[in-house]
Amino acid sequence: MKKREFLKYLGRTSLAASIVPLTVNGQNGYSDASPYPYVDSDEFWERIRKDYRLKPDYVNLENGYYCITPTPILNKLWEHTQKVNYEGSYYMRTVQWENKERVTEKLATFVGCDSETLVITRNATESLDLIIGGFPWQEGDEAIFAYQDYGAMRDHFYLIRDRYGVVCKEVSVPNHPKSDEEIVALYESQITPRTKLLMVCHMINITGHILPVRKICDMAHKYGVEVMVDGAHTIGHIDVNISDLNCDYYGSSLHKWLSAPLGVGLLHVAKRNISKVWPLLAEHGKESHDILRLNHTGTNPVQIYLAINEAIDYLQLIGIQRKEERLRYLQRYWSNQLRNVPNVVVNTPVEEHRSCGIANVGIVHMKPKDLAETLLEEFKVWTVAIDESDVIGCRITPNIYTTIKELDVFVNAMKTLAKRT
Ligand SMILES: Cc1ncc(COP(=O)(O)O)c(C=O)c1O
C-alpha cells in the first residue's frame, strides 16, 4: 500500500486515533520504494510499540506462547465486556449470534475462506483436537504426523490410537531441508492404502520452520488422504489464504499472532468434510452440512469474539504483508549475526521463505534450560528452552514492538555465552 493510501485507510478506521503513527502525517520522509515501506523504519515501529504496555523487567522474546494484546484492542474489549454485562441475558438472547456471525464473516475474508466453512473456537487446541477426536475412525486406519508437531495434538492421536486402534506414523522433519520435495517425500513415504489423515504444521512452533503445505496437500489428495493443518502460528503472522492451501481442515489460535485477547481461535473445515466430523459438544437442530453443528460452546465469554473485529482492524492498519516482512526482518537481524559464530547453532532453515518471526538457537556446550535461565538472570532476556525432537536450543520470538536495541542485547548475550566454556 502506498503511503497516501495508507494514510487514507488510517483515516477511515475507528482505531486510527489510537495507533496512527503521528509522524507519518506527511512529514516523516518514509520511502515508498520498498514493497512494504516502513519495514526497517525504527520511528514507525516505535510508534506501534507505544500501543503496548510492556513489563520493563525483561526483554520479551517469547511471543510464541501468545502475543500480548495492544492497548487499543484491550480498551475495545473492555467496552464490549461492559455492554454484554449491562444487557445481560437480553444481549445473549438477541444479538449474540448475529454478532458472532458478523465477526466470523470478517475473519473469513481476512483468512481467505468461505464463512460457511469457518467457526470461532477457543484456541487451536480445541480446533485441531475436535477434528482428531471427531474424525470417523475405524480400527486399522492410519494417521501421519511429525515428532515436531505440538504435543497436545500428538497426545490426542495417541488417545484415538488407544481408543479405536488407529495406527500412528511419525516422521521427523529436518531442521534444514534441501528442498520442498524432500519434505513432501518424507510424508509421502508413510502413506499406505489405510492412511486417512495427515497432520502438518504450517509453521513448526519450536523452530519457526514454514512447511510447503500446499504441496503436501496436493500430494496427499492424490492418495485420497485428508490433510489437517496446524496453523496455530500463522494467522496474523504471515499472509495466509486458507483456500489457496487446498487443505481439508485448518486450525489456529487468534490470541497468538493476531493479538486478539486470550481465548479465541478458528477452525476451517472444507465443505465436503463438514457432515462427516463428530462434534465435540452436541448442538441442537443443525443440518449435517452446517459447520455450526461443530461449534456448540455453552455460555462463554462472548465479548472476546467481538474484539476479533478490532484485532483485524488493528492488523490491517499495519498491513499483513508489512507485518510479515517486519517480523522476518527482526528474525534475520539477530539470526544472521549468530549463524556463523563458533559454538552457536541456529535450528531454523536459512532460506528466507522457510521462516518468519520465529527461530531457534542453541549453544553447543549449554543445555537449553541453562541457556534460557542464564539469558534471563544475567541478561534480562525472556525466552523458552526447547529440548526435544532434534531441536536443542531456545525459541526466540520477537514481536512488532521489539526494538533493534533489544535484539542487540540478545545478540551480545549469545556471543558472550558462546565464548564461555
Ligand atoms: C504448533 C502449535 N499448535 C497448537 C498450539 C496450541 O495453541 P493453544 O494453546 O492456543 O490452543 C500451539 C501452542 O503454542 C502450537 O505452538
Short mmCIF file of N, CA and C and ligand atoms in Angstrom, two decimals, residues 64-65 122-126 128 149-150 152-153 201 203-205 230 232-233 253 255-256 395, ligand 1:
data_model
loop_
_atom_site.label_atom_id
_atom_site.label_comp_id
_atom_site.label_asym_id
_atom_site.label_seq_id
_atom_site.Cartn_x
_atom_site.Cartn_y
_atom_site.Cartn_z
N GLY A 64 5.89 -16.39 21.20
CA GLY A 64 5.32 -17.56 20.56
C GLY A 64 4.23 -18.21 21.41
N TYR A 65 4.29 -18.00 22.71
CA TYR A 65 3.25 -18.58 23.58
C TYR A 65 1.92 -17.91 23.23
N ARG A 122 -12.15 -21.69 20.87
CA ARG A 122 -11.39 -21.08 21.98
C ARG A 122 -9.91 -20.99 21.68
N ASN A 123 -9.42 -21.87 20.85
CA ASN A 123 -7.99 -21.89 20.55
C ASN A 123 -7.68 -22.99 19.52
N ALA A 124 -6.42 -23.06 19.12
CA ALA A 124 -6.02 -24.08 18.14
C ALA A 124 -6.20 -25.49 18.70
N THR A 125 -5.99 -25.64 19.99
CA THR A 125 -6.15 -26.96 20.61
C THR A 125 -7.55 -27.48 20.40
N GLU A 126 -8.54 -26.63 20.71
CA GLU A 126 -9.93 -27.05 20.51
C GLU A 126 -10.18 -27.37 19.03
N LEU A 128 -8.16 -28.27 16.52
CA LEU A 128 -7.49 -29.45 15.95
C LEU A 128 -7.92 -30.73 16.66
N ASP A 149 5.54 -31.86 15.72
CA ASP A 149 4.20 -31.28 15.91
C ASP A 149 3.97 -31.00 17.40
N TYR A 150 2.93 -30.22 17.65
CA TYR A 150 2.64 -29.80 19.02
C TYR A 150 2.18 -30.99 19.88
N ALA A 152 0.12 -31.50 22.39
CA ALA A 152 -1.30 -31.77 22.71
C ALA A 152 -1.98 -32.50 21.57
N MET A 153 -1.63 -32.16 20.33
CA MET A 153 -2.25 -32.84 19.18
C MET A 153 -1.71 -34.26 19.05
N CYS A 201 2.16 -29.15 10.40
CA CYS A 201 2.25 -27.78 10.90
C CYS A 201 2.49 -26.83 9.74
N MET A 203 3.55 -23.76 10.43
CA MET A 203 4.82 -23.23 10.96
C MET A 203 5.12 -24.02 12.24
N ILE A 204 6.23 -24.74 12.24
CA ILE A 204 6.57 -25.56 13.41
C ILE A 204 6.89 -24.63 14.58
N ASN A 205 6.24 -24.87 15.72
CA ASN A 205 6.35 -23.87 16.79
C ASN A 205 7.73 -23.82 17.43
N ASP A 230 -2.06 -27.53 11.12
CA ASP A 230 -1.93 -26.82 12.39
C ASP A 230 -1.32 -25.45 12.07
N ALA A 232 -1.46 -22.80 14.09
CA ALA A 232 -1.51 -22.03 15.34
C ALA A 232 -0.68 -20.74 15.24
N HIS A 233 0.45 -20.82 14.51
CA HIS A 233 1.38 -19.67 14.49
C HIS A 233 1.33 -18.81 13.25
N SER A 253 -4.88 -20.33 16.52
CA SER A 253 -5.20 -19.54 17.71
C SER A 253 -5.11 -18.07 17.32
N HIS A 255 -5.25 -15.60 19.59
CA HIS A 255 -4.54 -14.84 20.64
C HIS A 255 -3.04 -14.92 20.43
N LYS A 256 -2.60 -15.65 19.44
CA LYS A 256 -1.17 -15.64 19.15
C LYS A 256 -0.91 -14.42 18.26
N ARG A 395 13.77 -21.03 21.83
CA ARG A 395 12.94 -20.42 20.78
C ARG A 395 12.92 -18.91 21.01
C1 LIG B 1 2.05 -25.61 16.75
C2 LIG B 1 1.04 -25.38 17.82
N1 LIG B 1 -0.15 -25.96 17.72
C3 LIG B 1 -1.11 -25.79 18.63
C4 LIG B 1 -0.90 -24.99 19.74
C5 LIG B 1 -1.99 -24.83 20.75
O1 LIG B 1 -2.36 -23.49 20.83
P1 LIG B 1 -3.36 -23.06 22.01
O2 LIG B 1 -2.69 -23.38 23.29
O3 LIG B 1 -3.57 -21.60 21.79
O4 LIG B 1 -4.59 -23.86 21.82
C6 LIG B 1 0.33 -24.38 19.91
C7 LIG B 1 0.60 -23.54 21.08
O5 LIG B 1 1.65 -22.98 21.28
C8 LIG B 1 1.31 -24.57 18.92
O6 LIG B 1 2.52 -23.99 19.02
#
